[in-house]
Amino acid sequence: MSVDAGRAADPFRAQLDARWEAYLATGERADDHVRWLEAALASYRDEVVHYGSQLLNDCTRRPWDAAVAQRAFESYRAEAQHYDADPDAWEAAFWGRLRDRSPELYARFDGRMP
């Protein structure tokens, strides 16, 4: 969970964490995965939810591979820890990487990025 004292926690963050735990425990995509993903990507507040959701979605679209799933989850958790330490800095770095890699895609997010 985000520890930013001035903001309430993003509800999709707890949901994402629970979905990752379930996926790692079962190797199965949740029945409502597509609906949840669409809702999360349309309504999340904390950009780290976007990051972790995309990793989870990528894993669920491929044949189950415990090592790949664990690495993706560890990547998400590491980024979430950095996010929790300084959400504004994490989001600025995230959008900076996107801008540097894909100016066209970055332009599609007009109004969302810092």
PDB file of N, CA and C in Angstrom:
ATOM      1  N   MET A   1       0.827  -1.196   0.000  1.00  0.00           N
ATOM      2  CA  MET A   1       0.000   0.000   0.000  1.00  0.00           C
ATOM      3  C   MET A   1       0.862   1.246   0.000  1.00  0.00           C
ATOM      4  N   SER A   2       0.371   2.234  -0.658  1.00  0.00           N
ATOM      5  CA  SER A   2       1.066   3.506  -0.676  1.00  0.00           C
ATOM      6  C   SER A   2       1.094   4.102   0.726  1.00  0.00           C
ATOM      7  N   VAL A   3       2.229   4.662   1.073  1.00  0.00           N
ATOM      8  CA  VAL A   3       2.381   5.241   2.399  1.00  0.00           C
ATOM      9  C   VAL A   3       2.392   6.760   2.355  1.00  0.00           C
ATOM     10  N   ASP A   4       2.011   7.349   1.229  1.00  0.00           N
ATOM     11  CA  ASP A   4       1.964   8.792   1.110  1.00  0.00           C
ATOM     12  C   ASP A   4       0.924   9.309   2.102  1.00  0.00           C
ATOM     13  N   ALA A   5       1.368  10.033   3.119  1.00  0.00           N
ATOM     14  CA  ALA A   5       0.510  10.447   4.221  1.00  0.00           C
ATOM     15  C   ALA A   5      -0.621  11.362   3.788  1.00  0.00           C
ATOM     16  N   GLY A   6      -0.456  12.100   2.710  1.00  0.00           N
ATOM     17  CA  GLY A   6      -1.461  13.061   2.292  1.00  0.00           C
ATOM     18  C   GLY A   6      -2.557  12.491   1.421  1.00  0.00           C
ATOM     19  N   ARG A   7      -2.468  11.237   1.011  1.00  0.00           N
ATOM     20  CA  ARG A   7      -3.440  10.666   0.081  1.00  0.00           C
ATOM     21  C   ARG A   7      -4.006   9.368   0.634  1.00  0.00           C
ATOM     22  N   ALA A   8      -5.252   9.140   0.309  1.00  0.00           N
ATOM     23  CA  ALA A   8      -5.849   7.840   0.611  1.00  0.00           C
ATOM     24  C   ALA A   8      -5.256   6.808  -0.338  1.00  0.00           C
ATOM     25  N   ALA A   9      -5.237   5.583   0.086  1.00  0.00           N
ATOM     26  CA  ALA A   9      -4.699   4.512  -0.751  1.00  0.00           C
ATOM     27  C   ALA A   9      -5.562   4.319  -1.991  1.00  0.00           C
ATOM     28  N   ASP A  10      -4.914   4.018  -3.101  1.00  0.00           N
ATOM     29  CA  ASP A  10      -5.617   3.693  -4.335  1.00  0.00           C
ATOM     30  C   ASP A  10      -6.235   2.308  -4.141  1.00  0.00           C
ATOM     31  N   PRO A  11      -7.570   2.173  -4.226  1.00  0.00           N
ATOM     32  CA  PRO A  11      -8.184   0.861  -3.985  1.00  0.00           C
ATOM     33  C   PRO A  11      -7.727  -0.214  -4.963  1.00  0.00           C
ATOM     34  N   PHE A  12      -7.315   0.178  -6.149  1.00  0.00           N
ATOM     35  CA  PHE A  12      -6.847  -0.819  -7.111  1.00  0.00           C
ATOM     36  C   PHE A  12      -5.502  -1.409  -6.701  1.00  0.00           C
ATOM     37  N   ARG A  13      -4.765  -0.728  -5.861  1.00  0.00           N
ATOM     38  CA  ARG A  13      -3.468  -1.247  -5.406  1.00  0.00           C
ATOM     39  C   ARG A  13      -3.659  -2.506  -4.572  1.00  0.00           C
ATOM     40  N   ALA A  14      -4.554  -2.476  -3.615  1.00  0.00           N
ATOM     41  CA  ALA A  14      -4.818  -3.658  -2.792  1.00  0.00           C
ATOM     42  C   ALA A  14      -5.394  -4.789  -3.642  1.00  0.00           C
ATOM     43  N   GLN A  15      -6.261  -4.442  -4.570  1.00  0.00           N
ATOM     44  CA  GLN A  15      -6.824  -5.459  -5.459  1.00  0.00           C
ATOM     45  C   GLN A  15      -5.736  -6.099  -6.310  1.00  0.00           C
ATOM     46  N   LEU A  16      -4.832  -5.283  -6.831  1.00  0.00           N
ATOM     47  CA  LEU A  16      -3.735  -5.803  -7.650  1.00  0.00           C
ATOM     48  C   LEU A  16      -2.851  -6.729  -6.825  1.00  0.00           C
ATOM     49  N   ASP A  17      -2.508  -6.325  -5.624  1.00  0.00           N
ATOM     50  CA  ASP A  17      -1.683  -7.179  -4.764  1.00  0.00           C
ATOM     51  C   ASP A  17      -2.355  -8.528  -4.529  1.00  0.00           C
ATOM     52  N   ALA A  18      -3.659  -8.512  -4.260  1.00  0.00           N
ATOM     53  CA  ALA A  18      -4.402  -9.758  -4.026  1.00  0.00           C
ATOM     54  C   ALA A  18      -4.442 -10.615  -5.299  1.00  0.00           C
ATOM     55  N   ARG A  19      -4.579  -9.998  -6.437  1.00  0.00           N
ATOM     56  CA  ARG A  19      -4.608 -10.737  -7.697  1.00  0.00           C
ATOM     57  C   ARG A  19      -3.247 -11.371  -8.001  1.00  0.00           C
ATOM     58  N   TRP A  20      -2.181 -10.647  -7.709  1.00  0.00           N
ATOM     59  CA  TRP A  20      -0.853 -11.229  -7.892  1.00  0.00           C
ATOM     60  C   TRP A  20      -0.682 -12.433  -6.974  1.00  0.00           C
ATOM     61  N   GLU A  21      -1.074 -12.303  -5.710  1.00  0.00           N
ATOM     62  CA  GLU A  21      -0.941 -13.419  -4.765  1.00  0.00           C
ATOM     63  C   GLU A  21      -1.719 -14.640  -5.243  1.00  0.00           C
ATOM     64  N   ALA A  22      -2.944 -14.427  -5.696  1.00  0.00           N
ATOM     65  CA  ALA A  22      -3.770 -15.539  -6.186  1.00  0.00           C
ATOM     66  C   ALA A  22      -3.155 -16.171  -7.427  1.00  0.00           C
ATOM     67  N   TYR A  23      -2.666 -15.346  -8.330  1.00  0.00           N
ATOM     68  CA  TYR A  23      -2.068 -15.871  -9.561  1.00  0.00           C
ATOM     69  C   TYR A  23      -0.827 -16.695  -9.245  1.00  0.00           C
ATOM     70  N   LEU A  24       0.010 -16.199  -8.366  1.00  0.00           N
ATOM     71  CA  LEU A  24       1.228 -16.948  -8.012  1.00  0.00           C
ATOM     72  C   LEU A  24       0.894 -18.253  -7.295  1.00  0.00           C
ATOM     73  N   ALA A  25      -0.175 -18.251  -6.526  1.00  0.00           N
ATOM     74  CA  ALA A  25      -0.562 -19.461  -5.780  1.00  0.00           C
ATOM     75  C   ALA A  25      -1.197 -20.524  -6.674  1.00  0.00           C
ATOM     76  N   THR A  26      -1.905 -20.084  -7.725  1.00  0.00           N
ATOM     77  CA  THR A  26      -2.660 -21.033  -8.547  1.00  0.00           C
ATOM     78  C   THR A  26      -2.144 -21.199  -9.964  1.00  0.00           C
ATOM     79  N   GLY A  27      -1.464 -20.182 -10.483  1.00  0.00           N
ATOM     80  CA  GLY A  27      -1.054 -20.202 -11.885  1.00  0.00           C
ATOM     81  C   GLY A  27      -2.211 -19.980 -12.826  1.00  0.00           C
ATOM     82  N   GLU A  28      -3.346 -19.563 -12.279  1.00  0.00           N
ATOM     83  CA  GLU A  28      -4.555 -19.361 -13.081  1.00  0.00           C
ATOM     84  C   GLU A  28      -4.954 -17.896 -13.090  1.00  0.00           C
ATOM     85  N   ARG A  29      -5.380 -17.435 -14.237  1.00  0.00           N
ATOM     86  CA  ARG A  29      -5.916 -16.088 -14.367  1.00  0.00           C
ATOM     87  C   ARG A  29      -7.299 -16.048 -13.735  1.00  0.00           C
ATOM     88  N   ALA A  30      -7.620 -14.983 -13.016  1.00  0.00           N
ATOM     89  CA  ALA A  30      -8.946 -14.832 -12.401  1.00  0.00           C
ATOM     90  C   ALA A  30     -10.014 -14.791 -13.481  1.00  0.00           C
ATOM     91  N   ASP A  31     -11.179 -15.350 -13.177  1.00  0.00           N
ATOM     92  CA  ASP A  31     -12.275 -15.383 -14.142  1.00  0.00           C
ATOM     93  C   ASP A  31     -12.666 -13.982 -14.617  1.00  0.00           C
ATOM     94  N   ASP A  32     -12.567 -13.011 -13.726  1.00  0.00           N
ATOM     95  CA  ASP A  32     -12.974 -11.647 -14.080  1.00  0.00           C
ATOM     96  C   ASP A  32     -11.775 -10.770 -14.459  1.00  0.00           C
ATOM     97  N   HIS A  33     -10.667 -11.398 -14.844  1.00  0.00           N
ATOM     98  CA  HIS A  33      -9.429 -10.657 -15.101  1.00  0.00           C
ATOM     99  C   HIS A  33      -9.622  -9.528 -16.117  1.00  0.00           C
ATOM    100  N   VAL A  34     -10.236  -9.810 -17.239  1.00  0.00           N
ATOM    101  CA  VAL A  34     -10.367  -8.802 -18.292  1.00  0.00           C
ATOM    102  C   VAL A  34     -11.215  -7.639 -17.799  1.00  0.00           C
ATOM    103  N   ARG A  35     -12.348  -7.933 -17.161  1.00  0.00           N
ATOM    104  CA  ARG A  35     -13.200  -6.851 -16.645  1.00  0.00           C
ATOM    105  C   ARG A  35     -12.468  -6.032 -15.587  1.00  0.00           C
ATOM    106  N   TRP A  36     -11.757  -6.736 -14.676  1.00  0.00           N
ATOM    107  CA  TRP A  36     -11.020  -6.009 -13.637  1.00  0.00           C
ATOM    108  C   TRP A  36      -9.923  -5.153 -14.260  1.00  0.00           C
ATOM    109  N   LEU A  37      -9.186  -5.706 -15.202  1.00  0.00           N
ATOM    110  CA  LEU A  37      -8.093  -4.965 -15.833  1.00  0.00           C
ATOM    111  C   LEU A  37      -8.620  -3.710 -16.530  1.00  0.00           C
ATOM    112  N   GLU A  38      -9.710  -3.845 -17.254  1.00  0.00           N
ATOM    113  CA  GLU A  38     -10.296  -2.676 -17.923  1.00  0.00           C
ATOM    114  C   GLU A  38     -10.704  -1.613 -16.908  1.00  0.00           C
ATOM    115  N   ALA A  39     -11.329  -2.036 -15.817  1.00  0.00           N
ATOM    116  CA  ALA A  39     -11.748  -1.084 -14.779  1.00  0.00           C
ATOM    117  C   ALA A  39     -10.538  -0.436 -14.114  1.00  0.00           C
ATOM    118  N   ALA A  40      -9.532  -1.245 -13.804  1.00  0.00           N
ATOM    119  CA  ALA A  40      -8.337  -0.715 -13.142  1.00  0.00           C
ATOM    120  C   ALA A  40      -7.610   0.277 -14.034  1.00  0.00           C
ATOM    121  N   LEU A  41      -7.431  -0.067 -15.290  1.00  0.00           N
ATOM    122  CA  LEU A  41      -6.696   0.818 -16.193  1.00  0.00           C
ATOM    123  C   LEU A  41      -7.482   2.077 -16.527  1.00  0.00           C
ATOM    124  N   ALA A  42      -8.789   2.018 -16.389  1.00  0.00           N
ATOM    125  CA  ALA A  42      -9.604   3.207 -16.648  1.00  0.00           C
ATOM    126  C   ALA A  42      -9.699   4.118 -15.429  1.00  0.00           C
ATOM    127  N   SER A  43      -9.463   3.573 -14.230  1.00  0.00           N
ATOM    128  CA  SER A  43      -9.775   4.343 -13.020  1.00  0.00           C
ATOM    129  C   SER A  43      -8.671   4.408 -11.973  1.00  0.00           C
ATOM    130  N   TYR A  44      -7.527   3.785 -12.199  1.00  0.00           N
ATOM    131  CA  TYR A  44      -6.477   3.824 -11.175  1.00  0.00           C
ATOM    132  C   TYR A  44      -6.006   5.249 -10.950  1.00  0.00           C
ATOM    133  N   ARG A  45      -5.419   5.488  -9.776  1.00  0.00           N
ATOM    134  CA  ARG A  45      -4.825   6.785  -9.498  1.00  0.00           C
ATOM    135  C   ARG A  45      -3.307   6.690  -9.444  1.00  0.00           C
ATOM    136  N   ASP A  46      -2.798   5.646  -8.807  1.00  0.00           N
ATOM    137  CA  ASP A  46      -1.359   5.485  -8.632  1.00  0.00           C
ATOM    138  C   ASP A  46      -0.774   4.762  -9.845  1.00  0.00           C
ATOM    139  N   GLU A  47       0.164   5.413 -10.508  1.00  0.00           N
ATOM    140  CA  GLU A  47       0.732   4.872 -11.746  1.00  0.00           C
ATOM    141  C   GLU A  47       1.361   3.494 -11.551  1.00  0.00           C
ATOM    142  N   VAL A  48       1.794   3.180 -10.346  1.00  0.00           N
ATOM    143  CA  VAL A  48       2.385   1.868 -10.101  1.00  0.00           C
ATOM    144  C   VAL A  48       1.344   0.754 -10.301  1.00  0.00           C
ATOM    145  N   VAL A  49       0.063   1.080 -10.151  1.00  0.00           N
ATOM    146  CA  VAL A  49      -1.002   0.115 -10.440  1.00  0.00           C
ATOM    147  C   VAL A  49      -0.993  -0.220 -11.930  1.00  0.00           C
ATOM    148  N   HIS A  50      -0.823   0.782 -12.761  1.00  0.00           N
ATOM    149  CA  HIS A  50      -0.720   0.558 -14.206  1.00  0.00           C
ATOM    150  C   HIS A  50       0.448  -0.385 -14.498  1.00  0.00           C
ATOM    151  N   TYR A  51       1.599  -0.075 -13.918  1.00  0.00           N
ATOM    152  CA  TYR A  51       2.800  -0.879 -14.136  1.00  0.00           C
ATOM    153  C   TYR A  51       2.569  -2.338 -13.715  1.00  0.00           C
ATOM    154  N   GLY A  52       2.105  -2.537 -12.496  1.00  0.00           N
ATOM    155  CA  GLY A  52       1.898  -3.895 -11.991  1.00  0.00           C
ATOM    156  C   GLY A  52       0.802  -4.645 -12.716  1.00  0.00           C
ATOM    157  N   SER A  53      -0.239  -3.929 -13.137  1.00  0.00           N
ATOM    158  CA  SER A  53      -1.334  -4.562 -13.881  1.00  0.00           C
ATOM    159  C   SER A  53      -0.869  -5.041 -15.245  1.00  0.00           C
ATOM    160  N   GLN A  54      -0.034  -4.242 -15.891  1.00  0.00           N
ATOM    161  CA  GLN A  54       0.484  -4.649 -17.197  1.00  0.00           C
ATOM    162  C   GLN A  54       1.372  -5.879 -17.074  1.00  0.00           C
ATOM    163  N   LEU A  55       2.182  -5.937 -16.020  1.00  0.00           N
ATOM    164  CA  LEU A  55       3.012  -7.127 -15.812  1.00  0.00           C
ATOM    165  C   LEU A  55       2.151  -8.360 -15.562  1.00  0.00           C
ATOM    166  N   LEU A  56       1.140  -8.208 -14.725  1.00  0.00           N
ATOM    167  CA  LEU A  56       0.248  -9.332 -14.445  1.00  0.00           C
ATOM    168  C   LEU A  56      -0.465  -9.775 -15.720  1.00  0.00           C
ATOM    169  N   ASN A  57      -0.965  -8.833 -16.479  1.00  0.00           N
ATOM    170  CA  ASN A  57      -1.659  -9.184 -17.714  1.00  0.00           C
ATOM    171  C   ASN A  57      -0.730  -9.915 -18.676  1.00  0.00           C
ATOM    172  N   ASP A  58       0.492  -9.435 -18.794  1.00  0.00           N
ATOM    173  CA  ASP A  58       1.456 -10.096 -19.676  1.00  0.00           C
ATOM    174  C   ASP A  58       1.672 -11.547 -19.250  1.00  0.00           C
ATOM    175  N   CYS A  59       1.800 -11.772 -17.959  1.00  0.00           N
ATOM    176  CA  CYS A  59       2.000 -13.146 -17.471  1.00  0.00           C
ATOM    177  C   CYS A  59       0.791 -14.024 -17.756  1.00  0.00           C
ATOM    178  N   THR A  60      -0.413 -13.485 -17.545  1.00  0.00           N
ATOM    179  CA  THR A  60      -1.611 -14.313 -17.709  1.00  0.00           C
ATOM    180  C   THR A  60      -1.921 -14.634 -19.163  1.00  0.00           C
ATOM    181  N   ARG A  61      -1.333 -13.908 -20.081  1.00  0.00           N
ATOM    182  CA  ARG A  61      -1.557 -14.161 -21.507  1.00  0.00           C
ATOM    183  C   ARG A  61      -0.640 -15.251 -22.057  1.00  0.00           C
ATOM    184  N   ARG A  62       0.313 -15.665 -21.272  1.00  0.00           N
ATOM    185  CA  ARG A  62       1.287 -16.674 -21.703  1.00  0.00           C
ATOM    186  C   ARG A  62       1.044 -17.982 -20.945  1.00  0.00           C
ATOM    187  N   PRO A  63       1.596 -19.071 -21.452  1.00  0.00           N
ATOM    188  CA  PRO A  63       1.517 -20.312 -20.674  1.00  0.00           C
ATOM    189  C   PRO A  63       2.176 -20.112 -19.300  1.00  0.00           C
ATOM    190  N   TRP A  64       1.635 -20.753 -18.285  1.00  0.00           N
ATOM    191  CA  TRP A  64       2.134 -20.616 -16.922  1.00  0.00           C
ATOM    192  C   TRP A  64       3.619 -20.960 -16.854  1.00  0.00           C
ATOM    193  N   ASP A  65       4.374 -20.080 -16.266  1.00  0.00           N
ATOM    194  CA  ASP A  65       5.795 -20.276 -16.009  1.00  0.00           C
ATOM    195  C   ASP A  65       6.072 -19.630 -14.658  1.00  0.00           C
ATOM    196  N   ALA A  66       6.255 -20.463 -13.638  1.00  0.00           N
ATOM    197  CA  ALA A  66       6.405 -19.960 -12.267  1.00  0.00           C
ATOM    198  C   ALA A  66       7.575 -18.995 -12.139  1.00  0.00           C
ATOM    199  N   ALA A  67       8.687 -19.282 -12.791  1.00  0.00           N
ATOM    200  CA  ALA A  67       9.865 -18.420 -12.675  1.00  0.00           C
ATOM    201  C   ALA A  67       9.612 -17.056 -13.308  1.00  0.00           C
ATOM    202  N   VAL A  68       8.982 -17.040 -14.473  1.00  0.00           N
ATOM    203  CA  VAL A  68       8.678 -15.783 -15.144  1.00  0.00           C
ATOM    204  C   VAL A  68       7.688 -14.973 -14.305  1.00  0.00           C
ATOM    205  N   ALA A  69       6.660 -15.630 -13.795  1.00  0.00           N
ATOM    206  CA  ALA A  69       5.664 -14.944 -12.973  1.00  0.00           C
ATOM    207  C   ALA A  69       6.302 -14.373 -11.712  1.00  0.00           C
ATOM    208  N   GLN A  70       7.162 -15.136 -11.072  1.00  0.00           N
ATOM    209  CA  GLN A  70       7.812 -14.664  -9.852  1.00  0.00           C
ATOM    210  C   GLN A  70       8.706 -13.456 -10.132  1.00  0.00           C
ATOM    211  N   ARG A  71       9.444 -13.499 -11.231  1.00  0.00           N
ATOM    212  CA  ARG A  71      10.290 -12.348 -11.589  1.00  0.00           C
ATOM    213  C   ARG A  71       9.446 -11.104 -11.869  1.00  0.00           C
ATOM    214  N   ALA A  72       8.338 -11.278 -12.563  1.00  0.00           N
ATOM    215  CA  ALA A  72       7.459 -10.142 -12.859  1.00  0.00           C
ATOM    216  C   ALA A  72       6.886  -9.577 -11.562  1.00  0.00           C
ATOM    217  N   PHE A  73       6.468 -10.457 -10.669  1.00  0.00           N
ATOM    218  CA  PHE A  73       5.928 -10.002  -9.389  1.00  0.00           C
ATOM    219  C   PHE A  73       6.995  -9.275  -8.578  1.00  0.00           C
ATOM    220  N   GLU A  74       8.205  -9.809  -8.550  1.00  0.00           N
ATOM    221  CA  GLU A  74       9.289  -9.155  -7.813  1.00  0.00           C
ATOM    222  C   GLU A  74       9.619  -7.791  -8.419  1.00  0.00           C
ATOM    223  N   SER A  75       9.532  -7.666  -9.733  1.00  0.00           N
ATOM    224  CA  SER A  75       9.746  -6.378 -10.380  1.00  0.00           C
ATOM    225  C   SER A  75       8.673  -5.387  -9.937  1.00  0.00           C
ATOM    226  N   TYR A  76       7.427  -5.836  -9.952  1.00  0.00           N
ATOM    227  CA  TYR A  76       6.330  -4.975  -9.496  1.00  0.00           C
ATOM    228  C   TYR A  76       6.534  -4.560  -8.047  1.00  0.00           C
ATOM    229  N   ARG A  77       6.848  -5.510  -7.168  1.00  0.00           N
ATOM    230  CA  ARG A  77       7.009  -5.185  -5.740  1.00  0.00           C
ATOM    231  C   ARG A  77       8.182  -4.231  -5.527  1.00  0.00           C
ATOM    232  N   ALA A  78       9.272  -4.406  -6.249  1.00  0.00           N
ATOM    233  CA  ALA A  78      10.413  -3.495  -6.111  1.00  0.00           C
ATOM    234  C   ALA A  78      10.012  -2.087  -6.536  1.00  0.00           C
ATOM    235  N   GLU A  79       9.309  -1.989  -7.654  1.00  0.00           N
ATOM    236  CA  GLU A  79       8.853  -0.676  -8.113  1.00  0.00           C
ATOM    237  C   GLU A  79       7.836  -0.080  -7.138  1.00  0.00           C
ATOM    238  N   ALA A  80       6.993  -0.916  -6.561  1.00  0.00           N
ATOM    239  CA  ALA A  80       6.008  -0.434  -5.583  1.00  0.00           C
ATOM    240  C   ALA A  80       6.709   0.133  -4.341  1.00  0.00           C
ATOM    241  N   GLN A  81       7.800  -0.492  -3.923  1.00  0.00           N
ATOM    242  CA  GLN A  81       8.555   0.043  -2.785  1.00  0.00           C
ATOM    243  C   GLN A  81       9.148   1.405  -3.122  1.00  0.00           C
ATOM    244  N   HIS A  82       9.690   1.535  -4.317  1.00  0.00           N
ATOM    245  CA  HIS A  82      10.214   2.839  -4.748  1.00  0.00           C
ATOM    246  C   HIS A  82       9.077   3.861  -4.837  1.00  0.00           C
ATOM    247  N   TYR A  83       7.952   3.415  -5.346  1.00  0.00           N
ATOM    248  CA  TYR A  83       6.791   4.293  -5.443  1.00  0.00           C
ATOM    249  C   TYR A  83       6.379   4.781  -4.060  1.00  0.00           C
ATOM    250  N   ASP A  84       6.286   3.868  -3.115  1.00  0.00           N
ATOM    251  CA  ASP A  84       5.858   4.223  -1.762  1.00  0.00           C
ATOM    252  C   ASP A  84       6.813   5.215  -1.105  1.00  0.00           C
ATOM    253  N   ALA A  85       8.081   5.117  -1.427  1.00  0.00           N
ATOM    254  CA  ALA A  85       9.071   6.032  -0.843  1.00  0.00           C
ATOM    255  C   ALA A  85       8.888   7.454  -1.370  1.00  0.00           C
ATOM    256  N   ASP A  86       8.514   7.596  -2.649  1.00  0.00           N
ATOM    257  CA  ASP A  86       8.353   8.928  -3.239  1.00  0.00           C
ATOM    258  C   ASP A  86       7.501   8.817  -4.505  1.00  0.00           C
ATOM    259  N   PRO A  87       6.168   8.844  -4.335  1.00  0.00           N
ATOM    260  CA  PRO A  87       5.287   8.659  -5.498  1.00  0.00           C
ATOM    261  C   PRO A  87       5.527   9.661  -6.624  1.00  0.00           C
ATOM    262  N   ASP A  88       5.735  10.905  -6.289  1.00  0.00           N
ATOM    263  CA  ASP A  88       5.922  11.908  -7.334  1.00  0.00           C
ATOM    264  C   ASP A  88       7.189  11.650  -8.145  1.00  0.00           C
ATOM    265  N   ALA A  89       8.280  11.325  -7.466  1.00  0.00           N
ATOM    266  CA  ALA A  89       9.536  11.040  -8.174  1.00  0.00           C
ATOM    267  C   ALA A  89       9.393   9.782  -9.029  1.00  0.00           C
ATOM    268  N   TRP A  90       8.725   8.750  -8.496  1.00  0.00           N
ATOM    269  CA  TRP A  90       8.553   7.509  -9.260  1.00  0.00           C
ATOM    270  C   TRP A  90       7.746   7.784 -10.526  1.00  0.00           C
ATOM    271  N   GLU A  91       6.634   8.522 -10.387  1.00  0.00           N
ATOM    272  CA  GLU A  91       5.799   8.783 -11.546  1.00  0.00           C
ATOM    273  C   GLU A  91       6.525   9.647 -12.576  1.00  0.00           C
ATOM    274  N   ALA A  92       7.288  10.618 -12.125  1.00  0.00           N
ATOM    275  CA  ALA A  92       8.051  11.448 -13.058  1.00  0.00           C
ATOM    276  C   ALA A  92       9.061  10.594 -13.826  1.00  0.00           C
ATOM    277  N   ALA A  93       9.726   9.678 -13.139  1.00  0.00           N
ATOM    278  CA  ALA A  93      10.687   8.799 -13.808  1.00  0.00           C
ATOM    279  C   ALA A  93       9.971   7.847 -14.780  1.00  0.00           C
ATOM    280  N   PHE A  94       8.819   7.322 -14.383  1.00  0.00           N
ATOM    281  CA  PHE A  94       8.039   6.430 -15.243  1.00  0.00           C
ATOM    282  C   PHE A  94       7.672   7.140 -16.545  1.00  0.00           C
ATOM    283  N   TRP A  95       7.106   8.339 -16.426  1.00  0.00           N
ATOM    284  CA  TRP A  95       6.699   9.069 -17.617  1.00  0.00           C
ATOM    285  C   TRP A  95       7.913   9.505 -18.430  1.00  0.00           C
ATOM    286  N   GLY A  96       9.020   9.807 -17.775  1.00  0.00           N
ATOM    287  CA  GLY A  96      10.241  10.156 -18.495  1.00  0.00           C
ATOM    288  C   GLY A  96      10.744   9.000 -19.340  1.00  0.00           C
ATOM    289  N   ARG A  97      10.705   7.784 -18.774  1.00  0.00           N
ATOM    290  CA  ARG A  97      11.122   6.598 -19.546  1.00  0.00           C
ATOM    291  C   ARG A  97      10.203   6.387 -20.739  1.00  0.00           C
ATOM    292  N   LEU A  98       8.911   6.553 -20.528  1.00  0.00           N
ATOM    293  CA  LEU A  98       7.956   6.385 -21.624  1.00  0.00           C
ATOM    294  C   LEU A  98       8.197   7.436 -22.706  1.00  0.00           C
ATOM    295  N   ARG A  99       8.396   8.668 -22.298  1.00  0.00           N
ATOM    296  CA  ARG A  99       8.641   9.753 -23.262  1.00  0.00           C
ATOM    297  C   ARG A  99       9.900   9.476 -24.079  1.00  0.00           C
ATOM    298  N   ASP A 100      10.951   8.998 -23.407  1.00  0.00           N
ATOM    299  CA  ASP A 100      12.204   8.730 -24.102  1.00  0.00           C
ATOM    300  C   ASP A 100      12.094   7.554 -25.063  1.00  0.00           C
ATOM    301  N   ARG A 101      11.347   6.519 -24.680  1.00  0.00           N
ATOM    302  CA  ARG A 101      11.222   5.325 -25.510  1.00  0.00           C
ATOM    303  C   ARG A 101      10.226   5.481 -26.637  1.00  0.00           C
ATOM    304  N   SER A 102       9.157   6.220 -26.390  1.00  0.00           N
ATOM    305  CA  SER A 102       8.085   6.279 -27.377  1.00  0.00           C
ATOM    306  C   SER A 102       7.373   7.625 -27.327  1.00  0.00           C
ATOM    307  N   PRO A 103       7.932   8.625 -27.984  1.00  0.00           N
ATOM    308  CA  PRO A 103       7.299   9.948 -27.982  1.00  0.00           C
ATOM    309  C   PRO A 103       5.852   9.918 -28.495  1.00  0.00           C
ATOM    310  N   GLU A 104       5.570   9.050 -29.469  1.00  0.00           N
ATOM    311  CA  GLU A 104       4.214   8.970 -30.014  1.00  0.00           C
ATOM    312  C   GLU A 104       3.236   8.447 -28.965  1.00  0.00           C
ATOM    313  N   LEU A 105       3.633   7.398 -28.257  1.00  0.00           N
ATOM    314  CA  LEU A 105       2.771   6.851 -27.213  1.00  0.00           C
ATOM    315  C   LEU A 105       2.617   7.856 -26.082  1.00  0.00           C
ATOM    316  N   TYR A 106       3.700   8.487 -25.697  1.00  0.00           N
ATOM    317  CA  TYR A 106       3.654   9.500 -24.641  1.00  0.00           C
ATOM    318  C   TYR A 106       2.640  10.594 -24.992  1.00  0.00           C
ATOM    319  N   ALA A 107       2.608  11.009 -26.228  1.00  0.00           N
ATOM    320  CA  ALA A 107       1.691  12.062 -26.661  1.00  0.00           C
ATOM    321  C   ALA A 107       0.231  11.643 -26.501  1.00  0.00           C
ATOM    322  N   ARG A 108      -0.052  10.353 -26.571  1.00  0.00           N
ATOM    323  CA  ARG A 108      -1.432   9.861 -26.404  1.00  0.00           C
ATOM    324  C   ARG A 108      -1.939  10.059 -24.980  1.00  0.00           C
ATOM    325  N   PHE A 109      -1.041  10.220 -24.023  1.00  0.00           N
ATOM    326  CA  PHE A 109      -1.415  10.369 -22.629  1.00  0.00           C
ATOM    327  C   PHE A 109      -1.499  11.833 -22.204  1.00  0.00           C
ATOM    328  N   ASP A 110      -1.666  12.717 -23.158  1.00  0.00           N
ATOM    329  CA  ASP A 110      -1.743  14.141 -22.881  1.00  0.00           C
ATOM    330  C   ASP A 110      -2.721  14.394 -21.736  1.00  0.00           C
ATOM    331  N   GLY A 111      -2.273  15.124 -20.733  1.00  0.00           N
ATOM    332  CA  GLY A 111      -3.113  15.422 -19.577  1.00  0.00           C
ATOM    333  C   GLY A 111      -2.910  14.487 -18.405  1.00  0.00           C
ATOM    334  N   ARG A 112      -2.338  13.305 -18.616  1.00  0.00           N
ATOM    335  CA  ARG A 112      -2.110  12.345 -17.528  1.00  0.00           C
ATOM    336  C   ARG A 112      -0.698  12.468 -16.964  1.00  0.00           C
ATOM    337  N   MET A 113       0.229  12.876 -17.783  1.00  0.00           N
ATOM    338  CA  MET A 113       1.620  12.847 -17.354  1.00  0.00           C
ATOM    339  C   MET A 113       2.035  14.178 -16.753  1.00  0.00           C
ATOM    340  N   PRO A 114       3.092  14.122 -15.949  1.00  0.00           N
ATOM    341  CA  PRO A 114       3.580  15.352 -15.311  1.00  0.00           C
ATOM    342  C   PRO A 114       4.233  16.286 -16.319  1.00  0.00           C
TER     343      PRO A 114
END
